[in-house]
Coordinates of C-alpha atoms in Angstrom, one line a residue:
X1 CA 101.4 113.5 90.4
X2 CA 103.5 110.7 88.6
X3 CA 103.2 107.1 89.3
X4 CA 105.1 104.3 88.3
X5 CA 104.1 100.4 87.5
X6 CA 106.2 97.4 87.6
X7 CA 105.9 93.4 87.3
X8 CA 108.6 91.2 89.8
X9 CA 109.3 87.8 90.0
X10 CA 107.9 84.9 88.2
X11 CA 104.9 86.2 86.0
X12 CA 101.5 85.3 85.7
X13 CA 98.3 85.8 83.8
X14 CA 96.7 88.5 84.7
X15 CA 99.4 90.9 85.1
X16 CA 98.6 92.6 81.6
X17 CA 95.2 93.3 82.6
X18 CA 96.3 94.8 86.0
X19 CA 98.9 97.1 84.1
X20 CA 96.3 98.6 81.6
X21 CA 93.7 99.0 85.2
X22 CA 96.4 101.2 86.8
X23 CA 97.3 103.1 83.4
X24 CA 93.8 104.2 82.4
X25 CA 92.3 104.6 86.1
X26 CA 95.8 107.4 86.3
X27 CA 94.9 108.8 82.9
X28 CA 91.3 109.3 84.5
X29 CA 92.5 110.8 87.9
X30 CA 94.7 112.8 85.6
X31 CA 98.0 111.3 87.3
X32 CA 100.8 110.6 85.0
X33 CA 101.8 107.0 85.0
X34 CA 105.4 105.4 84.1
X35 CA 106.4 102.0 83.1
X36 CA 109.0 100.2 84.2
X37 CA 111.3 97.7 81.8
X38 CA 112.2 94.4 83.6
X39 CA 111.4 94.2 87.3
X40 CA 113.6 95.8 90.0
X41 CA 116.2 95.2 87.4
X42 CA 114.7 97.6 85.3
X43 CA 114.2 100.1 88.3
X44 CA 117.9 100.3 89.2
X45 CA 118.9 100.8 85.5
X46 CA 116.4 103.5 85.4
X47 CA 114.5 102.0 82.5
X48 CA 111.5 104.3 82.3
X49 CA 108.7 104.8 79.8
X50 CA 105.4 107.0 80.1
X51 CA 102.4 105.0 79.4
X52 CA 99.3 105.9 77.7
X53 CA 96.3 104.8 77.0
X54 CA 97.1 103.0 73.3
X55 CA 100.2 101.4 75.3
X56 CA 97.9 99.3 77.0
X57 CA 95.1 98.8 74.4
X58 CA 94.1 94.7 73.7
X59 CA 96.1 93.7 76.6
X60 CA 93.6 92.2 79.0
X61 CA 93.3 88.9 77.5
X62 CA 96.9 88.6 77.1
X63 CA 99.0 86.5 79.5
X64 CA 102.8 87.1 80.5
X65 CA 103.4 91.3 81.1
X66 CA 103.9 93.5 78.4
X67 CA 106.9 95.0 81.1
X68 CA 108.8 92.1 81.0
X69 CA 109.8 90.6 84.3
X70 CA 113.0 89.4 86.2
X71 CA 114.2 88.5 89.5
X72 CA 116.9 90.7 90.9
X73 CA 119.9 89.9 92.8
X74 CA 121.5 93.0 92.8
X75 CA 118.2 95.3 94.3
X76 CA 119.1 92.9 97.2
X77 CA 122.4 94.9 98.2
X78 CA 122.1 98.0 99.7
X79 CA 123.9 99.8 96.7
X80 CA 121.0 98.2 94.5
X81 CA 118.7 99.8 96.8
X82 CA 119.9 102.7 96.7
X83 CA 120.1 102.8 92.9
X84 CA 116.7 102.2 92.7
X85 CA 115.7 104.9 94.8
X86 CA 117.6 107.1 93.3
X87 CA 115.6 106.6 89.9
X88 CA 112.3 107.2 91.6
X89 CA 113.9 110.8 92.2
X90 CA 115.4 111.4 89.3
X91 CA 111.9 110.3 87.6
X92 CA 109.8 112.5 90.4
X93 CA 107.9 109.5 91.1
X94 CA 105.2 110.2 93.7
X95 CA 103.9 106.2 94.2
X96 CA 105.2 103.0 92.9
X97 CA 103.4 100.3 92.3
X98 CA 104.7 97.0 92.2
X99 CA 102.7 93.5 90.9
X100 CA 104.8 90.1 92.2
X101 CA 104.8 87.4 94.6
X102 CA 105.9 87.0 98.3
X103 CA 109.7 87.9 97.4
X104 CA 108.3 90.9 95.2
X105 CA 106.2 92.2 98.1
X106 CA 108.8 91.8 100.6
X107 CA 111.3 94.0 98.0
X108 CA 108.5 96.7 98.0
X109 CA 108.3 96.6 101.9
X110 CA 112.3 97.7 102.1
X111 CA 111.4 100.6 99.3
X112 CA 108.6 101.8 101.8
X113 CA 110.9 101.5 105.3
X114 CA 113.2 104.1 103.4
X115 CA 110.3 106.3 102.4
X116 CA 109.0 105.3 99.1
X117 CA 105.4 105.5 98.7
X118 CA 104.8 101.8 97.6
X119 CA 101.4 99.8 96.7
X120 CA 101.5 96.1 96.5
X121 CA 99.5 93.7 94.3
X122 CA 99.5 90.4 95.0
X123 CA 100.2 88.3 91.4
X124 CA 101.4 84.9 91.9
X125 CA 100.0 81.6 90.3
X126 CA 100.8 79.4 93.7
X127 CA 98.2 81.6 95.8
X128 CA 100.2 81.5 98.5
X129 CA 100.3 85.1 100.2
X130 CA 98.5 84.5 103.2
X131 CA 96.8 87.8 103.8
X132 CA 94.9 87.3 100.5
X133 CA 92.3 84.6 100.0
X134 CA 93.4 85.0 96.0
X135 CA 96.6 85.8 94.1
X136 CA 96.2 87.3 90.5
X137 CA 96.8 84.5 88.5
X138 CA 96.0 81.7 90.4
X139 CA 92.4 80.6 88.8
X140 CA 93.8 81.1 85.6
X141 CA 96.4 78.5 86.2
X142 CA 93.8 76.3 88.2
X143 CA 91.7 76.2 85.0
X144 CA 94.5 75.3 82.7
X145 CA 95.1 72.3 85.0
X146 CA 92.0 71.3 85.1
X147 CA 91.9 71.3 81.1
X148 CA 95.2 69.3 81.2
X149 CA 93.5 66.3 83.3
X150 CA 90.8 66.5 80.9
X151 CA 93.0 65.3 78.2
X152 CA 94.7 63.2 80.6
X153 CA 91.8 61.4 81.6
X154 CA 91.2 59.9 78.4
X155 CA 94.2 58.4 77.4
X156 CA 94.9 57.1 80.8
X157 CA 91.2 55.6 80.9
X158 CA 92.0 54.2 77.2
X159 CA 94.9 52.1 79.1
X160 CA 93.8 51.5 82.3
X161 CA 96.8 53.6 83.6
X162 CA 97.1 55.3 87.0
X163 CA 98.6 59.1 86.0
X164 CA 100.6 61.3 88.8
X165 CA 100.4 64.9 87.5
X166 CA 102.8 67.2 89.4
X167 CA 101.6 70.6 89.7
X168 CA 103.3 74.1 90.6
X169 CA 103.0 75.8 93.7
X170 CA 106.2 75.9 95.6
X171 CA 105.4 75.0 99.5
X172 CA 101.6 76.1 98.8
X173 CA 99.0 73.4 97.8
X174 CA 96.5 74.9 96.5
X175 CA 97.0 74.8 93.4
X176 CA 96.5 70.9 93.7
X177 CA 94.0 71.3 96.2
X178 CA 91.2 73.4 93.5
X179 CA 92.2 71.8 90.8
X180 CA 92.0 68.7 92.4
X181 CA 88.0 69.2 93.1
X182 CA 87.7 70.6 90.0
X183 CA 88.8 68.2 87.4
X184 CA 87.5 65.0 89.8
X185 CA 90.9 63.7 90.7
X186 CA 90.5 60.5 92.8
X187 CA 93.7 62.2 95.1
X188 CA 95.7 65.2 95.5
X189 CA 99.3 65.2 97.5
X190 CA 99.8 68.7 99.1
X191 CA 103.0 70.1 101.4
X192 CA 100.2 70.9 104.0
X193 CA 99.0 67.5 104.6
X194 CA 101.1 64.1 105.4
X195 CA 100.9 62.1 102.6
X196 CA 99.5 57.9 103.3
X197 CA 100.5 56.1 100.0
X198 CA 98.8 53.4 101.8
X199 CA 95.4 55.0 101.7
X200 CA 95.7 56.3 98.2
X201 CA 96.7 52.7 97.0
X202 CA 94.0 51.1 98.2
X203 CA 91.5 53.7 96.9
X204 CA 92.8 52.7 93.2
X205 CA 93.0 49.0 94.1
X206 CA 89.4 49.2 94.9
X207 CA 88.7 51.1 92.1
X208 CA 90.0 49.0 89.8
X209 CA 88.1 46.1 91.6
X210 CA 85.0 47.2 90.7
X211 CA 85.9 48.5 87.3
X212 CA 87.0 51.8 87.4
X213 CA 90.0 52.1 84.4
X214 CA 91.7 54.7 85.1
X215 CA 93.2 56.8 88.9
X216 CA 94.2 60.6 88.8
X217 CA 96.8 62.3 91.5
X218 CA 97.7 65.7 91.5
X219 CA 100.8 66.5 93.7
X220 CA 102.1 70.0 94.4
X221 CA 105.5 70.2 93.1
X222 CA 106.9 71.1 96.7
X223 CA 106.2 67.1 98.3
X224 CA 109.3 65.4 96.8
X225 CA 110.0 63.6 93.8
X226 CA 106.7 62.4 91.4
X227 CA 108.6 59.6 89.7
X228 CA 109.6 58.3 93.1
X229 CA 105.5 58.6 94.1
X230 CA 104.7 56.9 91.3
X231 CA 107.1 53.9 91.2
X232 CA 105.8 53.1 94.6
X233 CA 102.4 53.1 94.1
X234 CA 102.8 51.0 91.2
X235 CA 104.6 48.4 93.2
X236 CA 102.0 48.4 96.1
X237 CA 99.3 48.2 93.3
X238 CA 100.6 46.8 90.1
X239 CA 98.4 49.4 88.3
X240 CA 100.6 50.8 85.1
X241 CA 101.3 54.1 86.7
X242 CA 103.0 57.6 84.4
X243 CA 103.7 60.6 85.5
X244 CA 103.2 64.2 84.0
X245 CA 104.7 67.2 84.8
X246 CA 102.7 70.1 83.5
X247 CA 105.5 72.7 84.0
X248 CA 105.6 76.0 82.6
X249 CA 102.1 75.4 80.8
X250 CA 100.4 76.9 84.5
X251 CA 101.8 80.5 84.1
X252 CA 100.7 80.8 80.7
X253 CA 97.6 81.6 78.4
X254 CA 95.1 84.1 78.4
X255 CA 93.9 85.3 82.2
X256 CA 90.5 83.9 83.4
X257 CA 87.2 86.0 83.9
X258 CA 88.0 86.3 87.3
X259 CA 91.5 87.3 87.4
X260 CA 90.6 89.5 84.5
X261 CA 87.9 91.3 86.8
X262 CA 90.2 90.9 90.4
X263 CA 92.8 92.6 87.8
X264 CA 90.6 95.4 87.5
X265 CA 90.0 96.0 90.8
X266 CA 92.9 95.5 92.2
X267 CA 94.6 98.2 89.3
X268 CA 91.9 100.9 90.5
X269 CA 92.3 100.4 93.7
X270 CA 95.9 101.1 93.4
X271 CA 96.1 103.8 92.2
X272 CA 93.3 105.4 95.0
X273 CA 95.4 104.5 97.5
X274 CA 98.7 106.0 95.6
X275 CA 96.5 109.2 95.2
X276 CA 96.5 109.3 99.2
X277 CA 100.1 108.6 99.7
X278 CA 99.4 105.4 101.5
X279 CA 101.8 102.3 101.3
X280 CA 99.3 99.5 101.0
X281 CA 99.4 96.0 100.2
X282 CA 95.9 94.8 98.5
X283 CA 94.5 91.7 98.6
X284 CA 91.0 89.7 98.3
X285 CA 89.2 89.2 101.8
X286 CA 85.2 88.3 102.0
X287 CA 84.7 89.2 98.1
X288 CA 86.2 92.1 97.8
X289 CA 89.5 93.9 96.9
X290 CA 90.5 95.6 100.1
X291 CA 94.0 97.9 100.8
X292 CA 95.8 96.6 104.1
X293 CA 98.8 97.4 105.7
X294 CA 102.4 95.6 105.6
X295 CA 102.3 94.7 108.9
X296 CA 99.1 93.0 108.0
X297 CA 100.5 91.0 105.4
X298 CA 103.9 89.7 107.3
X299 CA 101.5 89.0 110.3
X300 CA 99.2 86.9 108.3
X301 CA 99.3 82.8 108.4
X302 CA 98.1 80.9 105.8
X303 CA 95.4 78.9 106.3
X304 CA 94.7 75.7 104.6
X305 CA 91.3 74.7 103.2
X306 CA 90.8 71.5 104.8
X307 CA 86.9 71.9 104.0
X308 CA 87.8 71.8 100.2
X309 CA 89.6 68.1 101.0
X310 CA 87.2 66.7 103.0
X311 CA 84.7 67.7 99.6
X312 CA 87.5 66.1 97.6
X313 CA 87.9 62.7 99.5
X314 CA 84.1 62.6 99.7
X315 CA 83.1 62.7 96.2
X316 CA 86.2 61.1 94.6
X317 CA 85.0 57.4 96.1

């Protein structure tokens, strides 16, 4: 049996460790496995390299994807398709298994309707796949946020400063939302929830009031402009308000324990289900990694965790 790995999309930490979980766990089943160079780029250009285990050795603690990613236009056409199928058979590839985001899953879906034996793994730092409670990559870029507004903290406290800090995530707020509770943010500004600038100025107004030196937003990247935010609030305020946008910072470093471990699990369990011949998309449900269909995975909504604000606005007084 020969299986085939490749990373899609936007990368994110995590992915590494996933690609050595699927490499050894074939070596184990005795399955030979097959790397692919850059995405569904890669796949169409037939870019093809048998792993082993040395090619994946010290590669769980390292962030990015030792594949090399890309988002591809042309496996959007039907000759791209077709291209890309036509490696698979020219390589004997039995399973392919395929680590991205929404658009990455959705390009493995139209690989399986024309056949292709395809597993999904869900690796996105914005979390926001609806059929998994967790994304690879997501707690590692809620951690590094949370160090951010560490250091943010203290200068803005030094100055008596209100700080917006605009986070990634697309349409999807959760990575403001947990990072939010995490690092003690007074406010968070999600896509999900309508946004009362009112509210939030007079939280820092009666901060201030009774001492409190220094006010911390987080705003998901997909409500509108920061700047704009901020310039507002400081006019309904008059609290010296700055903004920081922590950019490409969230995708990078060294994966967390626990996308380290979901890594894991989510790379052996891939390669089970390839061993089957099933088309699966895995995700994380009730603390475990579990193998679901497509059709699962399109008919999912997501679900915000409103429990997680009302925590936040409760303990953020």
């Amino acid at each position: 049996m020969r299986v085939a790995i490749l990373t899609s999309g936007g990368d994110a930490p995590g992915m590494n460790a996933t690609i050595r979980a699927v490499t050894r766990t074939c070596i184990f089943e005795g399955i030979e496995v097959y790397g692919i160079s850059g995405g569904y780029e890669g796949l169409i250009d037939a870019k093809f390299e048998k792993l082993v285990q040395s090619s994946v050795a010290d590669i769980i603690q390292r962030g990015g994807t030792i594949l090399s990613t890309s988002r591809s236009e042309r496996f959007m056409t039907e000759e791209g398709l077709e291209k890309a199928i036509n490696s698979l058979k020219i390589f004997e590839i039995d399973a392919l298994i395929v680590l991205g985001g929404d658009g990455s899953l959705k390009g493995a879906n139209k690989l399986r309707e024309r056949g292709v034996t395809v597993i999904g793994i869900p690796c996105s730092i914005d979390n926001d796949l609806a059929y998994t409670d967790f994304t690879i990559g997501f707690m590692t870029a809620v951690e590094t946020v949370t160090e951010a507004i560490s250091h943010i903290r203290d200068t803005t406290e030094a100055h008596g400063r209100a700080n917006v800090v605009e986070v990634m995530g697309r349409e999807c707020g959760d990575i403001a939302l947990y990072s939010g509770v995490s690092s003690g943010a007074e406010s968070i500004i999600v896509p999900e929830i309508e946004t009362n600038i009112n509210e939030i100025a007079e939280k820092a107004i009666m901060g201030k009031n009774r001492g409190k030196r220094h006010h911390i937003i987080i705003m998901a990247e997909g409500c509108g402009s920061a700047f704009d935010f901020a310039k507002d609030f400081q006019d309904l305020t008059g609290i010296d308000t700055r903004v920081t946008v922590l950019g490409y910072i969230q995708r990078g470093g060294a994966p967390s324990i626990f996308d380290r471990i979901l890594a894991s699990q989510f790379g052996y369990l891939a390669v089970k289900e390839a061993k089957e011949g099933n088309s699966r998309v895995l995700g994380f449900k009730e603390g475990r990694a579990r193998a679901m269909t497509f059709e699962e995975m399109f008919e999912a909504k997501k679900v915000f965790r409103e429990d997680l604000l009302d925590i936040l606005k409760t303990v953020s007084i």
